[in-house]
Every structure is written in C-alpha cells, then in structure tokens.
Coordinates of C-alpha atoms and ligand atoms in Angstrom, one line a residue:
M1 CA 7.7 -29.2 -24.6
M2 CA 9.4 -26.3 -26.8
K3 CA 5.8 -25.0 -27.2
R4 CA 4.8 -24.9 -23.5
K5 CA 8.2 -22.9 -23.0
Y6 CA 7.4 -20.2 -25.7
S7 CA 3.8 -19.9 -24.3
V8 CA 5.2 -19.4 -20.9
I9 CA 7.6 -16.6 -22.2
L10 CA 5.0 -14.9 -24.1
I11 CA 2.7 -14.8 -21.0
L12 CA 5.5 -13.4 -19.1
L13 CA 6.4 -10.7 -21.7
F14 CA 2.7 -9.7 -21.9
A15 CA 2.8 -9.4 -18.1
I16 CA 5.8 -7.2 -18.2
L17 CA 4.6 -5.1 -21.0
S18 CA 1.4 -4.5 -19.4
S19 CA 2.8 -3.4 -16.1
F20 CA 4.3 -0.6 -18.2
A21 CA 1.1 0.3 -20.0
Q22 CA -0.5 3.5 -18.8
D23 CA -4.0 4.3 -19.1
K24 CA -5.0 6.8 -21.9
D25 CA -7.9 7.9 -23.8
T26 CA -9.2 10.7 -26.1
P27 CA -11.3 13.4 -24.8
Q28 CA -15.0 13.6 -25.9
S29 CA -16.0 16.8 -27.7
G30 CA -16.3 19.6 -25.6
E31 CA -14.6 18.0 -22.7
G32 CA -12.1 20.1 -20.6
I33 CA -9.4 18.7 -18.4
Y34 CA -11.3 18.4 -15.3
A35 CA -14.1 16.7 -16.9
F36 CA -11.9 14.3 -18.7
L37 CA -10.1 13.4 -15.5
R38 CA -13.4 13.1 -13.7
R39 CA -14.6 10.7 -16.2
H40 CA -11.6 8.5 -15.3
N41 CA -12.0 8.8 -11.5
R42 CA -9.0 11.0 -11.1
E43 CA -10.3 14.3 -9.6
G44 CA -8.3 16.8 -7.6
A45 CA -5.4 19.1 -8.1
A46 CA -2.7 16.4 -7.8
N47 CA -4.2 14.5 -10.6
Y48 CA -4.9 17.8 -12.7
D49 CA -1.0 18.8 -12.1
E50 CA 0.2 15.5 -13.0
F51 CA -1.9 15.4 -16.2
I52 CA -0.6 18.7 -17.2
K53 CA 3.1 17.2 -16.7
L54 CA 2.4 14.1 -18.5
N55 CA 0.8 15.7 -21.5
K56 CA 2.5 19.2 -21.8
S57 CA 3.5 18.8 -25.3
K58 CA -0.1 17.8 -26.6
L59 CA -2.2 20.5 -24.9
G60 CA -3.8 23.2 -26.7
K61 CA -4.0 26.9 -25.9
N62 CA -4.5 27.6 -22.1
N63 CA -4.2 23.9 -21.5
S64 CA -7.3 23.0 -23.5
L65 CA -7.7 19.3 -25.0
L66 CA -7.6 18.9 -28.5
N67 CA -9.8 16.5 -30.4
G68 CA -8.7 13.1 -31.5
V69 CA -5.5 13.3 -29.5
T70 CA -4.7 10.5 -27.0
Y71 CA -3.8 11.7 -23.6
L72 CA -2.0 9.9 -20.8
L73 CA -3.8 9.5 -17.5
P74 CA -2.1 9.8 -14.3
T75 CA -1.7 6.7 -12.2
L76 CA -4.4 5.9 -10.1
V77 CA -3.2 6.3 -6.6
D78 CA -4.2 4.7 -3.3
P79 CA -7.4 5.9 -1.9
T80 CA -5.9 6.4 1.3
E81 CA -4.1 9.0 -0.6
T82 CA -6.8 9.6 -3.1
N83 CA -8.4 11.6 -5.8
K84 CA -9.3 14.1 -3.1
Q85 CA -6.7 13.5 -0.4
L86 CA -9.3 13.3 2.4
S87 CA -8.7 15.7 5.3
K88 CA -8.8 14.3 9.0
Q89 CA -12.3 15.7 9.5
E90 CA -13.7 14.0 6.4
L91 CA -12.1 10.7 7.5
E92 CA -13.7 11.1 10.8
I93 CA -17.2 11.7 9.4
L94 CA -16.8 8.6 7.2
E95 CA -15.6 6.9 10.3
S96 CA -18.4 7.7 12.4
L97 CA -21.0 6.6 9.7
D98 CA -19.5 3.2 9.5
Y99 CA -19.4 2.9 13.2
E100 CA -23.2 3.9 13.3
Q101 CA -24.0 1.2 11.0
L102 CA -21.9 -1.4 13.2
T103 CA -23.4 -0.1 16.3
K104 CA -26.8 -1.0 14.7
K105 CA -25.8 -4.6 14.1
S106 CA -24.6 -5.0 17.6
P107 CA -26.7 -7.8 19.1
D108 CA -27.3 -6.0 22.4
P109 CA -28.5 -2.4 22.2
Q110 CA -25.7 -0.3 23.2
T111 CA -26.2 1.1 26.7
K112 CA -25.2 4.5 26.5
T113 CA -22.2 5.1 28.6
K114 CA -20.9 8.2 29.8
Q115 CA -17.9 8.9 27.6
Q116 CA -14.6 8.6 29.7
T117 CA -11.5 10.0 28.9
Y118 CA -8.2 8.0 29.6
R119 CA -4.4 8.6 29.0
L120 CA -1.8 6.4 27.8
P121 CA 1.7 8.2 27.4
L122 CA 2.8 5.7 24.9
F123 CA 0.9 7.5 22.5
G124 CA 2.9 10.5 22.7
K125 CA 1.8 14.1 23.8
K126 CA -0.4 14.8 21.2
Y127 CA -2.4 11.5 21.3
E128 CA -2.2 10.5 24.9
E129 CA -5.6 11.2 25.7
Y130 CA -8.2 9.3 24.4
T131 CA -12.2 8.8 25.0
V132 CA -13.9 5.4 25.2
K133 CA -16.7 6.3 22.6
D134 CA -18.9 3.1 22.6
N135 CA -18.7 -0.5 23.8
L136 CA -18.5 -2.1 20.4
L137 CA -15.4 -4.2 21.7
S138 CA -16.1 -4.4 25.4
G139 CA -15.1 -8.0 26.4
A140 CA -12.5 -8.3 23.6
C141 CA -8.7 -8.4 24.3
F142 CA -5.9 -7.7 21.6
F143 CA -2.4 -8.4 21.4
L144 CA -0.8 -5.8 18.9
V145 CA 2.7 -6.8 17.7
S146 CA 4.6 -4.6 15.4
G147 CA 7.1 -6.2 13.2
H148 CA 11.0 -6.0 13.9
G149 CA 12.1 -3.1 16.1
G150 CA 15.2 -2.6 18.4
P151 CA 18.3 -3.9 16.5
D152 CA 16.2 -5.0 13.5
S153 CA 15.0 -2.3 11.3
G154 CA 12.9 -4.7 8.9
A155 CA 12.8 -3.5 5.4
I156 CA 14.5 -0.3 4.4
A157 CA 13.3 2.4 1.6
K158 CA 15.3 5.2 0.4
V159 CA 12.8 8.3 -0.4
D160 CA 13.8 11.6 -1.1
G161 CA 17.2 11.0 0.6
H162 CA 15.7 9.6 3.7
S163 CA 16.2 6.0 4.9
L164 CA 12.8 4.9 6.0
H165 CA 12.6 1.8 8.4
E166 CA 9.5 -0.6 8.4
D167 CA 9.5 -1.2 12.2
E168 CA 8.8 2.6 12.8
Y169 CA 6.1 2.8 10.2
A170 CA 4.6 -0.8 11.7
Y171 CA 4.7 0.9 15.0
D172 CA 3.2 3.9 14.1
I173 CA 0.3 2.0 12.7
V174 CA 0.1 -0.4 15.9
L175 CA -0.2 2.7 18.2
R176 CA -3.0 4.2 15.8
L177 CA -4.8 0.6 15.8
A178 CA -4.3 0.5 19.6
R179 CA -6.0 4.0 20.0
S180 CA -8.9 3.0 17.8
L181 CA -9.6 -0.3 19.9
L182 CA -9.4 1.3 23.1
E183 CA -11.9 4.0 21.8
H184 CA -14.2 1.2 21.4
G185 CA -13.8 -0.3 24.8
A186 CA -11.4 -3.0 23.9
T187 CA -8.4 -4.5 26.3
V188 CA -5.4 -3.9 24.3
H189 CA -1.7 -5.1 25.0
I190 CA 0.8 -3.3 22.9
I191 CA 3.8 -5.9 23.0
I192 CA 6.3 -3.9 21.2
Q193 CA 7.1 -0.6 22.5
D194 CA 9.1 2.6 22.2
P195 CA 9.4 4.7 25.3
K196 CA 9.8 7.9 23.2
D197 CA 8.1 7.6 19.9
G198 CA 4.4 8.4 20.4
I199 CA 2.0 8.4 17.5
R200 CA 3.7 10.7 14.6
D201 CA 2.3 12.7 12.1
D202 CA 5.5 13.3 10.1
K203 CA 5.9 11.9 6.7
Y204 CA 9.4 10.7 7.5
L205 CA 9.6 8.8 10.7
N206 CA 13.1 8.9 12.4
N207 CA 14.7 6.0 13.1
S208 CA 15.4 4.5 16.8
K209 CA 16.6 1.4 18.1
K210 CA 14.8 1.9 21.7
E211 CA 11.8 -0.6 21.1
T212 CA 11.4 -3.1 23.8
C213 CA 9.2 -6.1 24.4
M214 CA 7.2 -4.5 27.0
G215 CA 10.2 -3.1 28.8
E216 CA 12.6 -5.9 27.8
P217 CA 15.4 -5.3 25.6
L218 CA 15.1 -7.1 22.1
P219 CA 17.7 -9.7 21.7
L220 CA 20.2 -9.4 18.7
N221 CA 19.4 -12.9 17.4
Q222 CA 16.3 -13.1 15.2
L223 CA 15.0 -16.4 16.5
E224 CA 15.2 -15.1 20.2
R225 CA 13.4 -11.8 19.3
L226 CA 10.4 -13.8 17.7
K227 CA 10.5 -16.2 20.7
Q228 CA 10.4 -13.3 23.1
R229 CA 7.4 -11.5 21.5
C230 CA 5.4 -14.9 21.3
K231 CA 6.2 -15.5 24.8
A232 CA 4.8 -12.2 26.0
V233 CA 1.5 -12.7 23.9
N234 CA 1.2 -16.2 25.1
T235 CA 1.8 -15.2 28.9
L236 CA -0.7 -12.1 29.0
S237 CA -3.1 -14.5 26.9
R238 CA -3.3 -17.1 29.6
K239 CA -3.7 -14.6 32.4
A240 CA -6.5 -12.5 30.3
K241 CA -10.1 -13.3 31.3
E242 CA -11.6 -12.2 28.1
K243 CA -12.8 -15.3 26.0
Y244 CA -12.4 -13.6 22.7
Q245 CA -8.6 -12.8 22.2
R246 CA -7.0 -11.9 18.9
A247 CA -3.5 -11.0 18.0
I248 CA -2.0 -9.2 15.1
F249 CA 1.4 -9.0 13.5
I250 CA 1.8 -5.8 11.6
H251 CA 4.4 -5.5 8.7
L252 CA 5.1 -3.3 5.7
D253 CA 7.9 -5.5 4.0
S254 CA 9.8 -5.0 0.9
R255 CA 9.5 -6.5 -2.6
S256 CA 10.6 -5.4 -6.0
K257 CA 10.0 -1.8 -6.8
K258 CA 7.6 -2.7 -9.5
Q259 CA 5.4 -4.6 -7.4
Q260 CA 2.6 -2.9 -5.9
L261 CA 1.0 -4.6 -2.9
D262 CA -2.5 -4.4 -1.9
V263 CA -2.6 -6.1 1.5
F264 CA -1.6 -9.5 2.4
F265 CA -3.4 -11.2 5.3
Y266 CA -2.0 -14.5 6.4
Y267 CA -3.8 -16.7 8.7
Q268 CA -2.7 -19.5 11.0
S269 CA -2.6 -23.0 9.7
E270 CA -2.5 -25.0 12.7
A271 CA -5.8 -26.8 13.6
A272 CA -6.5 -25.3 16.9
N273 CA -6.9 -21.6 15.5
K274 CA -7.3 -22.0 11.6
K275 CA -10.8 -21.7 11.3
K276 CA -11.2 -18.4 13.6
S277 CA -7.9 -17.0 12.1
K278 CA -9.1 -17.6 8.5
L279 CA -12.2 -16.1 9.2
L280 CA -10.5 -13.2 10.7
A281 CA -8.4 -12.6 7.9
E282 CA -11.2 -12.9 5.4
T283 CA -13.2 -10.4 7.2
M284 CA -10.4 -8.1 7.2
A285 CA -9.9 -8.5 3.6
K286 CA -13.5 -7.7 2.9
T287 CA -13.4 -4.6 5.1
F288 CA -10.5 -3.3 3.0
E289 CA -12.3 -3.9 -0.2
E290 CA -15.5 -2.1 1.3
Q291 CA -13.4 0.8 2.2
Y292 CA -11.4 1.1 -1.1
N293 CA -14.5 0.9 -3.1
K294 CA -15.9 3.8 -0.9
H295 CA -12.8 6.0 -0.9
Q296 CA -11.9 5.1 -4.3
P297 CA -14.5 3.8 -6.6
G298 CA -13.1 1.8 -9.5
R299 CA -9.6 1.3 -8.1
G300 CA -10.6 -2.4 -7.1
F301 CA -8.9 -4.1 -4.3
S302 CA -6.5 -7.3 -4.9
G303 CA -5.6 -8.1 -1.2
T304 CA -5.0 -11.7 -0.8
V305 CA -5.7 -14.0 2.2
S306 CA -3.5 -17.1 2.4
T307 CA -1.6 -19.0 4.9
R308 CA 2.2 -19.1 5.3
P309 CA 4.3 -21.1 7.6
L310 CA 5.6 -18.3 9.9
Y311 CA 7.3 -18.6 13.2
V312 CA 5.1 -16.3 15.1
M313 CA 1.7 -17.5 13.7
K314 CA 2.8 -21.0 14.9
K315 CA 3.9 -20.1 18.2
A316 CA 1.3 -17.6 19.1
S317 CA -1.4 -19.5 21.1
P318 CA -4.3 -16.8 20.5
V319 CA -6.2 -16.7 17.2
A320 CA -3.7 -14.4 15.1
I321 CA -3.3 -13.1 11.9
F322 CA -0.1 -11.6 10.1
V323 CA -0.6 -8.6 7.8
E324 CA 1.7 -6.8 5.1
L325 CA 0.1 -3.4 4.5
A326 CA 2.5 -2.3 1.8
N327 CA 5.5 -2.8 -0.3
M328 CA 8.0 -0.2 1.1
Q329 CA 10.0 0.1 -2.1
N330 CA 6.7 0.8 -4.7
V331 CA 6.0 4.4 -5.2
N332 CA 2.4 4.0 -5.2
D333 CA 2.6 2.1 -1.9
Q334 CA 4.7 4.7 -0.4
R335 CA 1.8 7.2 -0.7
R336 CA -0.2 4.6 1.6
Y337 CA 2.2 4.7 4.3
L338 CA 4.0 8.2 4.1
S339 CA 1.0 10.0 4.9
D340 CA -0.3 10.1 8.5
N341 CA -3.7 10.3 7.3
N342 CA -3.3 7.0 5.5
R343 CA -1.6 5.4 8.5
Q344 CA -4.7 6.3 10.3
A345 CA -7.0 5.1 7.7
L346 CA -5.3 1.7 7.8
A347 CA -5.6 1.4 11.5
N348 CA -9.2 2.5 11.4
W349 CA -9.9 -0.3 8.8
L350 CA -8.1 -2.8 10.7
S351 CA -10.1 -1.7 13.8
M352 CA -13.2 -2.1 12.0
G353 CA -12.4 -5.6 10.7
F354 CA -11.8 -6.6 14.5
I355 CA -15.4 -5.1 15.4
K356 CA -17.0 -7.1 12.6
D357 CA -15.1 -10.2 13.6
Y358 CA -15.9 -9.8 17.2
Q359 CA -19.7 -9.5 16.4
Q360 CA -19.6 -12.4 14.3
S361 CA -18.2 -14.4 17.0
Q362 CA -20.8 -13.9 19.3
Ligands
LIG401 ZN1 8.6 -7.1 8.2

C-alpha cells in the first residue's frame, strides 16, 4: 500500500521536474550559433535572439560558442508560429500543393469550372470577397459553431495587459474556416455570427457582446444558449438537401498555465453518429499531425481523439466534432492563436481534414 503511494509520488515528482527541464546541448567543434540551432531544429531570428538571451553569460567573443560549455536551447514553438515564421505567401504555396494532391485523389476528375467570385459581408471588408477555386467540397454541407459568444466570453487570458476572450478567437477561426470551405465549393452555415467583427488580422482581438445565433440574441442562461445553437443546426440540417453534413464546435478553452495543449478532438458517443464522428475526429488529428510534421519536423504532435459527454454533441443531429484548439493560458499555445497567420493555418488544416473526410465518405 505505502509502496504504491510512494511510487505515485515519485512519478508525479518526475513529471513535474521534467516539465521544467529545458533542452540543452554542447556545441560540436567549429559550430557557430546558427549551425548549432539548425542542428536542433531552431532556425530563424526569433530563436537566435532567444538563444542569446538565454546564454548571455556563457558566450565567447562576438557571441561565439565555447567548446565544452552546455547551452540552453530556446523552447520549440508551435509550427504555426515556427522556426521561420511563415509568410502568408509561403502558407498559400504550401496549401496549394496540398490541395493539388487532394484534387488528384478526388474520385471524379475535377471538371474545370470557371472560378467565380462571391461576397459575404460577414467576413468583413478585407475578406468579404472570395473565389470558388475548385469543387472538392461541392455536395458537402457544414454547420460551424464558434464556442460561447454574446454574454458569455468563454475563457479569458491576460496577455500584455490585454484581456483576451475565447469567443473572439474561436469566431475568427470559424470565419476563416468558413471562407476556406466556401472556396472549395461547400455549402456553409455560420451559426454564431457577429454583425460587426469580420475576419481580423489583429493580434489582440477586441471584445464584443454582439454575437447572435443567426440573428437571434443569445440568452443569458447557459443551457438555453446551448439549446438555441443546437436547434439552429438541427433545423437547417433537416432542410438541407446534402447527404454529407458535418457540424463542428470550435473552442480554445483554458487549463493551467503550464499545460500546453496540442489539439483535442472530441467525437459523439451516440450510436447514430459515433462511427462517422470518430472517423472525422481521427482524420482531423491525422491531418494536423501531417501538417505539424511538415511545418516543424521533430516537434511531434500529441493531439488527442476521445469522446466526452458534451451537451451540444449529444443534441446535434448531424455528425459533429468538438475541438479545443489551444489552451488560452499557456504561453506557447498563445503563439498559436495570437498570430493571424496561425489562426489561418488552423482553419486551413480543419478545412483540409474535412476534404479528406468527405472524400473517404464517398
Ligand atoms: Zn470554450
């Protein structure tokens, strides 16, 4: 009995200690800072600056590395932030390569449609125009629900004196996801809407309470709020003619500061949707893993796929998943959602996951 208690304590201690441990290494002979960092997958100016900061007292003349000295390595950051912060253009190039592959996998060869441009004011001035680039998702219908909104901000994180609200970041990612799905020819319903906030490229998103459920004010009572959005999804779902329908509930949420999250994908446990919901969650996790490996080799991905008895997942009639994209309180996770490029990357990856799911459903 006692023995077991001790081993539990030991394991806990070890876990706590190792979470503090920072990667370190000694340089190979002749290695400069750049080569040293490259060998540890930490390229780019941000890593260089961080390295200097961490090891100021241990560097030689002109910031040279000294033989036999152990240097601390900068923490590996999210890819979406990355060694080398990807520019919008680079992201787009990577994306188009992915889509090219997906197009090749498409069972029916894409009939080259004339690219049509549409307008959705909900996306805001800068992004309201979008072009349908291909048919990868034609025949697919999506219900996108961003977590919280209106009187309920969701998780709150304090960063650089700003009070950041989960609902604003979830909404921005939902809009980006909606735009991406539309670009691939899908039918998209944005369930929670803000008449004023379109897609925003700011780091710190302003808070508002103007969100509605497709025009209806959000009730104060939490259960009523959840009921309202499920009802909206289910009513639209009944009317939709598409056979393939998927709903997604997007959250960021809040855990302890220390805990870095990859991404949590939850599937429905009810028999009617379980199989398809689980497959979708797994496909999403796999897509994220592939993207992480591509953008930041060596980082690894520890996203989880599981089921949880969440009200909205029980009540939503279409096949649905629930995602937690980050821990609002964790410094590394904050990089993931504070940068507009990263929010775009997350939206693109979700969109890519949906495309794969749609293709495997046919
Ligand atoms: Zn939440």
